[in-house]
Tab-separated table of C-alpha atoms in Angstrom:
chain	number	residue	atom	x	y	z
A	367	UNK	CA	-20.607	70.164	9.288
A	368	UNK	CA	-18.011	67.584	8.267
A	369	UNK	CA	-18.301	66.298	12.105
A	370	UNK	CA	-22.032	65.851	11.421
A	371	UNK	CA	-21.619	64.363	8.651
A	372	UNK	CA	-19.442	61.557	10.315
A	373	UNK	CA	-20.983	61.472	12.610
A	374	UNK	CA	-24.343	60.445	10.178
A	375	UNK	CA	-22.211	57.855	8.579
A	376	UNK	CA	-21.352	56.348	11.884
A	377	UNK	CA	-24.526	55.554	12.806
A	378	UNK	CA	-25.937	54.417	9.338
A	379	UNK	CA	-22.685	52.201	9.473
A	380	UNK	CA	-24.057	51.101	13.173
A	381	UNK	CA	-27.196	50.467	11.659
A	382	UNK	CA	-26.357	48.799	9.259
A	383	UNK	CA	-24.333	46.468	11.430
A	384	UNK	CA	-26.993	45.465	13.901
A	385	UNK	CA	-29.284	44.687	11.175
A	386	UNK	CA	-26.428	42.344	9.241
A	387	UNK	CA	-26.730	41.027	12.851
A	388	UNK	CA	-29.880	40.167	13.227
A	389	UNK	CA	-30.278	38.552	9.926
A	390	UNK	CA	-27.353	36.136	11.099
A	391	UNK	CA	-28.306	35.916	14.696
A	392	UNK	CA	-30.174	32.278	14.874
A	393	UNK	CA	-33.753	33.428	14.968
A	394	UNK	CA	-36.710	30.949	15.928
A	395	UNK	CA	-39.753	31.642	15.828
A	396	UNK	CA	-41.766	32.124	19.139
A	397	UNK	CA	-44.170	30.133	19.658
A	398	UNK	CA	-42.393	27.191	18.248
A	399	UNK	CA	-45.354	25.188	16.698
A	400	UNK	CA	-46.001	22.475	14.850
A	401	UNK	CA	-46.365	21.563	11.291
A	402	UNK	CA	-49.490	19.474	12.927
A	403	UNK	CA	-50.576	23.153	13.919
A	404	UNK	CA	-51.123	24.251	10.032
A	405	UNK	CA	-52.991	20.972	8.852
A	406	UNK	CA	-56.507	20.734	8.206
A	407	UNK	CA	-58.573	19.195	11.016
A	408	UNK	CA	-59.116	16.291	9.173
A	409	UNK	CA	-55.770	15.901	8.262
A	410	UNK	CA	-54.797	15.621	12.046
A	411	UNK	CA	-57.268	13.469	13.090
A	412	UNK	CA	-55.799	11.363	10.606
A	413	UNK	CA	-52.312	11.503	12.437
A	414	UNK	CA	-53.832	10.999	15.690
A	415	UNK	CA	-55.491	7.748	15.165
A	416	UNK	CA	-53.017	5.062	14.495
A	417	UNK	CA	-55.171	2.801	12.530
A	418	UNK	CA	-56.381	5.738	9.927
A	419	UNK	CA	-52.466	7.155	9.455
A	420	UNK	CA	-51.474	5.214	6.124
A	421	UNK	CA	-47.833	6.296	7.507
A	422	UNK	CA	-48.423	2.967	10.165
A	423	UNK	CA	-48.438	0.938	6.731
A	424	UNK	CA	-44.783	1.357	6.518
A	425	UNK	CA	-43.946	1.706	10.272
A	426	UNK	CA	-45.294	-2.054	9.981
A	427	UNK	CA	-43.235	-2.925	7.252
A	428	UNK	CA	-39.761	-1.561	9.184
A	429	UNK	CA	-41.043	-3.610	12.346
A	430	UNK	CA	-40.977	-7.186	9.923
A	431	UNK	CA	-37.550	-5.829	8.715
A	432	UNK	CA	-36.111	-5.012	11.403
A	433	UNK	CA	-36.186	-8.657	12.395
A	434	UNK	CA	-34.902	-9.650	8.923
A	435	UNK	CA	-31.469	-11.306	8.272
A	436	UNK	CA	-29.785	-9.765	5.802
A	437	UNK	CA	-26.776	-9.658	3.250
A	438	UNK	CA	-23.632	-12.069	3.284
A	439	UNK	CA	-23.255	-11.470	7.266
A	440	UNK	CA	-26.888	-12.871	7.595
A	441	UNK	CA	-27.316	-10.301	10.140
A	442	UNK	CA	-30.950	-8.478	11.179
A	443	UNK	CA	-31.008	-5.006	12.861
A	444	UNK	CA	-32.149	-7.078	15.423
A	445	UNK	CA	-28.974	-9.164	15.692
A	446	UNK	CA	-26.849	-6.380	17.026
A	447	UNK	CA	-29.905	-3.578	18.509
A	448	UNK	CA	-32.242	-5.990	19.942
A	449	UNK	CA	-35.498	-5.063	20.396
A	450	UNK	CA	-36.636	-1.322	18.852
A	451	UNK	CA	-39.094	-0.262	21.061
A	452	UNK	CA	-36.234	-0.524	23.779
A	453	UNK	CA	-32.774	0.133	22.010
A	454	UNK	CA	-33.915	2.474	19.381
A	455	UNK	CA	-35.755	4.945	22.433
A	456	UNK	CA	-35.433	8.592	21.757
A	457	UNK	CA	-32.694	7.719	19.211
A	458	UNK	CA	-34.038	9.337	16.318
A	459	UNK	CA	-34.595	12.477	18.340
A	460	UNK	CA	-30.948	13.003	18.269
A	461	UNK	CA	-30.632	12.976	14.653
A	462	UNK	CA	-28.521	14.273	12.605
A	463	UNK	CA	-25.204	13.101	14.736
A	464	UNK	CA	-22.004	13.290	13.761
A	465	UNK	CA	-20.694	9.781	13.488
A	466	UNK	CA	-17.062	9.440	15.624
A	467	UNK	CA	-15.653	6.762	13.184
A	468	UNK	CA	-16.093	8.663	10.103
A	469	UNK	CA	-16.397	12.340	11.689
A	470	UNK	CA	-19.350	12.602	9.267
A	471	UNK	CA	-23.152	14.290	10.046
A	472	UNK	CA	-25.264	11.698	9.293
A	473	UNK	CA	-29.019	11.716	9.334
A	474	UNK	CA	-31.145	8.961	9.837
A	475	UNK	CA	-31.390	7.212	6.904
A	476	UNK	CA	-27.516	7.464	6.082
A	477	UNK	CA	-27.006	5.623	9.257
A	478	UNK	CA	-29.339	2.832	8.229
A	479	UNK	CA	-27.755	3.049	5.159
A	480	UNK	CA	-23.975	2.725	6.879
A	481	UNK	CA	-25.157	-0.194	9.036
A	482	UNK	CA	-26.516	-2.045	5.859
A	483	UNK	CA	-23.653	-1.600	4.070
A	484	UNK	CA	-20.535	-2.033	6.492
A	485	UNK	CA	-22.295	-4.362	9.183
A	486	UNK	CA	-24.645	-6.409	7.716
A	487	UNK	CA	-22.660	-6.586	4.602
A	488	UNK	CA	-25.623	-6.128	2.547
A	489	UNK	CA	-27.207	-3.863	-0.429
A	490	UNK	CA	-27.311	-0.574	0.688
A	491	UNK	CA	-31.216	0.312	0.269
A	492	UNK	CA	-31.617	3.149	-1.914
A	493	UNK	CA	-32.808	6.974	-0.880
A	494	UNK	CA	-36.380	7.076	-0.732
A	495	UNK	CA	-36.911	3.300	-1.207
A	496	UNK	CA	-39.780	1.691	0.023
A	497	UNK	CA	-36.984	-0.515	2.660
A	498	UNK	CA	-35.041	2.861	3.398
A	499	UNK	CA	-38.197	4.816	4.373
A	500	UNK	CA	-39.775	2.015	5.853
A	501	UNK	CA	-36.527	1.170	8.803
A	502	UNK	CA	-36.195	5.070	8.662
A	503	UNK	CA	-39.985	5.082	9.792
A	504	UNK	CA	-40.103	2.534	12.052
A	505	UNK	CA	-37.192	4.026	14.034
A	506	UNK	CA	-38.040	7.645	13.892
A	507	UNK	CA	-41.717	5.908	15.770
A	508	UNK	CA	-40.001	4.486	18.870
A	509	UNK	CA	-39.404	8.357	19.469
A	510	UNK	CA	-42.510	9.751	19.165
A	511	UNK	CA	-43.915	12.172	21.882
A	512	UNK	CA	-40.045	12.718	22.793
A	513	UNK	CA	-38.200	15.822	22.265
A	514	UNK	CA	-35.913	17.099	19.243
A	515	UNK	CA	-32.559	17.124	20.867
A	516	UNK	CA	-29.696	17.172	18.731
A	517	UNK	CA	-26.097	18.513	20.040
A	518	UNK	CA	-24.863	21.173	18.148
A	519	UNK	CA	-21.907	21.881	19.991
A	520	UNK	CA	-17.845	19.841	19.644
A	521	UNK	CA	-18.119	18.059	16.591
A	522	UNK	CA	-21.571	19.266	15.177
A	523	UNK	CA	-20.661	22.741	15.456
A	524	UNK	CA	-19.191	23.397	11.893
A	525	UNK	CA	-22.054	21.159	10.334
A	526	UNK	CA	-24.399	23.404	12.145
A	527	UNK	CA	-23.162	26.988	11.199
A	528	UNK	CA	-23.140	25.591	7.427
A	529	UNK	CA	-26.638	24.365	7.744
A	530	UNK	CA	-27.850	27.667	9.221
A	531	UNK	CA	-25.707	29.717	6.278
A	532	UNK	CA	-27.827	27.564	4.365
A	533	UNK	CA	-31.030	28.343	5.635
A	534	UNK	CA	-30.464	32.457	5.963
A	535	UNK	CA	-28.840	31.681	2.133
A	536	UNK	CA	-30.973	33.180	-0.655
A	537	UNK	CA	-31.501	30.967	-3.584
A	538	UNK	CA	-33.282	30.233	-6.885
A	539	UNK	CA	-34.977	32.442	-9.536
A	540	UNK	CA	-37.046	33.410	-6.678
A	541	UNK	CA	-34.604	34.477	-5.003
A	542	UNK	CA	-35.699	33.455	-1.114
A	543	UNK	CA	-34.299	31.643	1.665
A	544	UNK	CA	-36.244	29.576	3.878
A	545	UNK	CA	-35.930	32.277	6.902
A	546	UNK	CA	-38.539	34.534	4.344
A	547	UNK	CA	-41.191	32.112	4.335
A	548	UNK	CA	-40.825	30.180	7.799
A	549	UNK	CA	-39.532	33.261	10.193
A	550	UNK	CA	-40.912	36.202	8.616
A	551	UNK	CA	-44.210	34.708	7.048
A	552	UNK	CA	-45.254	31.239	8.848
A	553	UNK	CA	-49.068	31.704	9.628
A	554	UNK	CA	-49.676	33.169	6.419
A	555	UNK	CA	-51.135	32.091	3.327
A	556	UNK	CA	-48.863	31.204	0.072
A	557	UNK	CA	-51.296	30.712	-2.543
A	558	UNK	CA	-53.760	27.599	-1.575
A	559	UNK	CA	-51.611	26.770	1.359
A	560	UNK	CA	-50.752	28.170	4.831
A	561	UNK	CA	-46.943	28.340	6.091
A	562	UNK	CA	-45.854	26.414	8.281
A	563	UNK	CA	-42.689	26.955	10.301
A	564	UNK	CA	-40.670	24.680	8.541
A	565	UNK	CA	-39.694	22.055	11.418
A	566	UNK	CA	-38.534	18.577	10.390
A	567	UNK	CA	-40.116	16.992	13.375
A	568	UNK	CA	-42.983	15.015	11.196
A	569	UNK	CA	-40.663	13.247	9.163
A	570	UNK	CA	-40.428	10.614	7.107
A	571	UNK	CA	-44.086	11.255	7.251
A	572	UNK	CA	-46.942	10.721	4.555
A	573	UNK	CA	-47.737	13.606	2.677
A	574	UNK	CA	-51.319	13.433	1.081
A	575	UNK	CA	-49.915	15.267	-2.236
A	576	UNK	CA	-47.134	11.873	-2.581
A	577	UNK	CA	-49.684	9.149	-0.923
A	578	UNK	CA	-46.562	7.765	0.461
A	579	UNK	CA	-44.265	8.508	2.877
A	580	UNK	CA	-40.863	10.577	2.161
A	581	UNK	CA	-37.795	11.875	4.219
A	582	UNK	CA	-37.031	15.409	4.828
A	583	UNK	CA	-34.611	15.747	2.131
A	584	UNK	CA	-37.519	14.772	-0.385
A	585	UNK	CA	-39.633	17.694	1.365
A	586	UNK	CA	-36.708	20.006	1.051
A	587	UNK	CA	-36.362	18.930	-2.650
A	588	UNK	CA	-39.419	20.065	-3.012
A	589	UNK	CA	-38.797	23.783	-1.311
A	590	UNK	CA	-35.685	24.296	-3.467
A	591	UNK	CA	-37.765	23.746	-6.737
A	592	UNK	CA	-40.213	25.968	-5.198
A	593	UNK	CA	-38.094	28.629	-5.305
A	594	UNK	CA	-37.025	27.335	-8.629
A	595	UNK	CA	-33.408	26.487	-7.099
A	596	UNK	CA	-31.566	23.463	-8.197
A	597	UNK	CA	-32.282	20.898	-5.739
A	598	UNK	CA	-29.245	18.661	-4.257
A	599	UNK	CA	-29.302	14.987	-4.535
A	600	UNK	CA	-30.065	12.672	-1.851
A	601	UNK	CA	-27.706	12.478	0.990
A	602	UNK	CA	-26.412	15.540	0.115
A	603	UNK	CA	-23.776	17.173	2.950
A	604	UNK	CA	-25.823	20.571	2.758
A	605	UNK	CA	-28.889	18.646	3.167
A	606	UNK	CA	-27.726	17.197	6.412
A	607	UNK	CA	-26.021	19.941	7.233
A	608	UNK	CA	-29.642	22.409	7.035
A	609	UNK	CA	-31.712	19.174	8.817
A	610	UNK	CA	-29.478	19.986	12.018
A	611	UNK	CA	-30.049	23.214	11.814
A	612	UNK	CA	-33.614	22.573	11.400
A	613	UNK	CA	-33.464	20.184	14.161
A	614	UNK	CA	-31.865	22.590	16.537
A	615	UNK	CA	-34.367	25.263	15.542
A	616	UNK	CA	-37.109	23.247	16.378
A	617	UNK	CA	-36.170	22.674	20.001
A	618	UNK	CA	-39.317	22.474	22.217
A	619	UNK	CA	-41.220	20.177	19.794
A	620	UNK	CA	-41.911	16.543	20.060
A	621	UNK	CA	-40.926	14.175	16.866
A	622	UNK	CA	-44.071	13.018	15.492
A	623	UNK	CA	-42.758	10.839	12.892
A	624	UNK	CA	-45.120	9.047	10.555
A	625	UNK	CA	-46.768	12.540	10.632
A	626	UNK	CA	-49.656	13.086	7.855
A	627	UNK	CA	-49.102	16.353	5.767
A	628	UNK	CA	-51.166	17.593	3.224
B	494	UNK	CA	-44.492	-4.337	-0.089
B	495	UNK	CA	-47.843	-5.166	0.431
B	496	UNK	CA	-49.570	-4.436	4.197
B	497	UNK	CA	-52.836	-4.285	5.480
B	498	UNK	CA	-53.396	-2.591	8.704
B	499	UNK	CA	-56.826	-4.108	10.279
B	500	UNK	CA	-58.685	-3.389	13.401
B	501	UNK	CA	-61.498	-4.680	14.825
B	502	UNK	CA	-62.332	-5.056	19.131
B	503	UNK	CA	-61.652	-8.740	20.082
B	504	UNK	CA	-64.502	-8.753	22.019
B	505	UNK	CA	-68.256	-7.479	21.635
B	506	UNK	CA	-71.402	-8.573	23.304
B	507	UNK	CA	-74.400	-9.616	21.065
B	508	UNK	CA	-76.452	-7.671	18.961
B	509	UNK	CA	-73.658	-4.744	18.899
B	510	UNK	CA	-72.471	-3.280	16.086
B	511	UNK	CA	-68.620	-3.263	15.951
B	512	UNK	CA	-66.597	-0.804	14.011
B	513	UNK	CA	-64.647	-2.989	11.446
B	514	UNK	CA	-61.567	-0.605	9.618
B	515	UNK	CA	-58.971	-2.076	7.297
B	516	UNK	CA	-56.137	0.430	5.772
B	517	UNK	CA	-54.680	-1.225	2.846
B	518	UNK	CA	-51.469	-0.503	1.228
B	519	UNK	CA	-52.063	0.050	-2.557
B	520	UNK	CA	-50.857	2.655	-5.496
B	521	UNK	CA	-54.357	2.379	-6.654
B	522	UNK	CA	-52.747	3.480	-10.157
B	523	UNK	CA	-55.656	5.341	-11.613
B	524	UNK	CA	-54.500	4.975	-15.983
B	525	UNK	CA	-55.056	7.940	-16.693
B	526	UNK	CA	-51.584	8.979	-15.999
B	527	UNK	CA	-48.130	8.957	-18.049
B	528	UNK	CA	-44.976	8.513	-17.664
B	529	UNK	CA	-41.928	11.009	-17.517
B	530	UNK	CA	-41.517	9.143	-21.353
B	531	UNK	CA	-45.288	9.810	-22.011
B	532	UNK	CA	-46.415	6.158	-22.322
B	533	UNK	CA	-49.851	5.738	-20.620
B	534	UNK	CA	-49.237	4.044	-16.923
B	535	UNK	CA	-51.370	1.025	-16.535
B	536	UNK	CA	-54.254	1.524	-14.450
B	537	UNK	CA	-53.616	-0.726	-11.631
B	538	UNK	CA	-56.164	-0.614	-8.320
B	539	UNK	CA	-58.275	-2.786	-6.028
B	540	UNK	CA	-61.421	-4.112	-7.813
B	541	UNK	CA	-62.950	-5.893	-5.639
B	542	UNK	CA	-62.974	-5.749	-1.693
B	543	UNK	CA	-64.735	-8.511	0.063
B	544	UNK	CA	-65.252	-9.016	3.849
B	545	UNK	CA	-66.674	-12.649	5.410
B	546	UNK	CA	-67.767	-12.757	9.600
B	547	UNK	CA	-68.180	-16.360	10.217
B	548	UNK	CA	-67.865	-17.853	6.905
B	549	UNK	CA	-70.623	-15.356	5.632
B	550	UNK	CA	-70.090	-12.334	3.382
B	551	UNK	CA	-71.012	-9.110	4.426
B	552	UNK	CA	-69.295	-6.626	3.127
B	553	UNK	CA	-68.626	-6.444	-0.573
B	554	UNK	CA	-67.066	-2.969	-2.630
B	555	UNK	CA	-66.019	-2.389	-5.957
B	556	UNK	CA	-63.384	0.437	-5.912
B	557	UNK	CA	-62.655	2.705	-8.289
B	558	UNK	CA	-59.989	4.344	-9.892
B	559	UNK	CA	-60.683	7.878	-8.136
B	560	UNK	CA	-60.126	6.731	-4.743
B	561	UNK	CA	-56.967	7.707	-3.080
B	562	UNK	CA	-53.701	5.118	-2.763
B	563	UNK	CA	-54.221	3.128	0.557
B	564	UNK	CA	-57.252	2.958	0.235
B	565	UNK	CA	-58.972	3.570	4.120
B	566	UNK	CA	-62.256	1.471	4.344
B	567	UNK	CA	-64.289	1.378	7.584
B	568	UNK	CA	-67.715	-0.159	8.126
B	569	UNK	CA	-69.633	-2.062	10.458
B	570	UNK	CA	-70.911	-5.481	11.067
B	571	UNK	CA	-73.666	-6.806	13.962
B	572	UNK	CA	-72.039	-9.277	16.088
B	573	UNK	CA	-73.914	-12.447	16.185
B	574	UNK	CA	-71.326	-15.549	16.859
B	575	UNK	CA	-67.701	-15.617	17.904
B	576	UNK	CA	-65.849	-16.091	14.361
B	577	UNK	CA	-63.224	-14.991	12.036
B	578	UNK	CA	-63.910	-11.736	10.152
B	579	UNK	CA	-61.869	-12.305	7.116
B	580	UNK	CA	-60.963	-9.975	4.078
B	581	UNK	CA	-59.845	-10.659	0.485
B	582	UNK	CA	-58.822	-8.380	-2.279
B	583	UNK	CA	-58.009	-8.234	-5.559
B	584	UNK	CA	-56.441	-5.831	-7.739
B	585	UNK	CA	-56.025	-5.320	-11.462
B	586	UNK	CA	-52.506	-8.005	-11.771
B	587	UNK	CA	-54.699	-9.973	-10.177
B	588	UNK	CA	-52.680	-10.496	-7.212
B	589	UNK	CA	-55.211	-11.381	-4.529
B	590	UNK	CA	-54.409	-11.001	-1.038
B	591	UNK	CA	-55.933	-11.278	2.632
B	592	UNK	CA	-55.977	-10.777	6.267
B	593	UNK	CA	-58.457	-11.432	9.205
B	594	UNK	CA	-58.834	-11.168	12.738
B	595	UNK	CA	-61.232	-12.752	15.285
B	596	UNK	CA	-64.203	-11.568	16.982
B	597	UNK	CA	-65.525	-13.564	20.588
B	598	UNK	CA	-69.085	-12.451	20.973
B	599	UNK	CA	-70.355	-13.251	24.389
């Protein structure tokens, strides 16, 4: 009996285990699709045609400051990176790196942000400023149609396994990570909206409900007040942190950056 | 941060009509809103859109405040001469701005 009994205990125990597991296993979801997937058709006809996608607006405003001299060092992006469409190639698609100097994970913007500041000697644009999103914009483009491939591994490795804590991390009043809506529930409806899987790959893209373009960490913002969480502020290390992860998880997609969203 | 984004085919033959679309960066502010202080926002949008094809007007809309921020305006003219199809438009400051782009009609 007592044998038995162990022997019940053992397995619950072994149970229990695997499903701990699971839950911190990296899960993605299979098939990997889109944001782009969950829009309204009019909504991605919008993104398809270049001269309808209001996100092009500010694309157009990072190509005329990209050639800009700037701050005491009278320096332009162009000055040191030469022409975008060449230099700036499938860069974006490796975002967030960890930067060797500083042995930071930076995301796009902060890097724009770090070259303002420390090479062109200049004001550092603000988050979510119209010259921030604009660059951010205009460089995320010259990698559109490429893949999302960000190294986790060396260096990145202890950013990523706090971004994915961070995403399997329940949070708010609500009490929900972002695994319960984008692994267990993408596809379904949440109130007036469907759910999407959560990639980053359309950002900074224009979201309908802003009429402007905004990063990722704005969008994410916006999830942790969904769940009624505290949100972190901009450039926030957990933010970057959970955009790798994100950026890992959405291997197999193409950055489609300005994206329209609803 | 003001931007237009306009396209129109350089080239058309005569007597076809040629899709004319201009996507113009603007809050359009519609005043009905307030602030996080609860002061009314001034309305602020595009009155007045007006489009010229050879030194002749043929396109003119007065927009209102329910249309969406960057504003998306497509329309079409007939070619009839090679010229510059020009557009102008002013908002509520009264800042009036403009862009154009040529048409060869052969």
């Amino acid at each position: 009996m007592l044998y038995r009994q162990r022997l019940a205990w053992g397995a619950l125990a072994l149970l229990l285990a695997a499903t701990v597991g699971v839950a911190q296993e990296p899960i993605r979801p299979d098939p990997v699709r889109s944001g782009r997937d969950f829009q309204a058709p009019e909504t991605r006809a919008m993104q398809d045609d270049d001269g309808a996608n209001p996100g092009m607006l500010w694309v157009a405003r990072g190509r005329a400051l990209w050639d800009e001299a700037v701050g005491a060092a009278r320096r332009s992006c162009a000055s040191c990176h030469g022409r975008a469409d060449e230099t700036m190639r499938g860069v974006a698609a490796q975002y967030p790196r960890v930067d060797p100097s500083s042995g930071r994970l930076l995301n796009l913007e902060l890097r724009i942000q770090q070259c303002r500041g420390e090479r062109q000697d200049a004001p550092v644009p603000r988050f979510e400023s119209d010259e921030l999103l604009a660059l951010t914009a205009y460089v995320a483009h010259q990698s559109r149609g490429m893949p999302v491939a960000v190294s986790v591994d060396g260096a990145a490795r202890p950013f990523f396994d706090a971004g994915r804590a961070a995403y399997f991390q329940r949070i708010g009043q609500l009490n929900l990570a972002c695994t319960h809506c984008h692994d267990a529930n993408w596809g379904r409806m949440l109130r007036g909206d469907r759910l999407s899987q959560g990639h980053g790959n359309a950002y900074p893209a224009y979201r309908l409900d802003w009429q402007a373009v905004g990063s990722l960490q704005r969008r994410l913002r916006f999830c942790n007040t969904g769940v009624r969480a505290e949100p972190h502020p901009f450039g926030a290390a957990e933010y970057v942190a959970l955009e790798l992860y994100l950026a890992w998880r959405a291997k197999g997609l193409t950055v489609e950056s300005p994206a329209v969203r609803r | 941060m003001a931007q237009a984004l306009v396209k129109i085919q350089a080239q058309a033959k005569r007597g076809e009509a040629v899709e004319v679309r201009a996507l113009i960066q603007h809050p359009m502010e519609t005043g009905f809103r307030r602030d996080d202080m609860g002061k009314p926002i001034a309305r602020d949008i595009i009155r007045e859109f007006v489009c010229t094809y050879a030194g002749e007007e043929v396109l003119r809309a007065e927009l209102q405040p329910a249309i969406a921020a960057n504003p998306f305006l497509v329309f079409h003219v007939l070619a009839t001469e090679s010229g510059e199809v020009a557009f102008r438009w002013t908002d509520d400051k009264g800042v009036v701005q403009s862009e154009s782009a040529r048409l060869t009609v052969s």
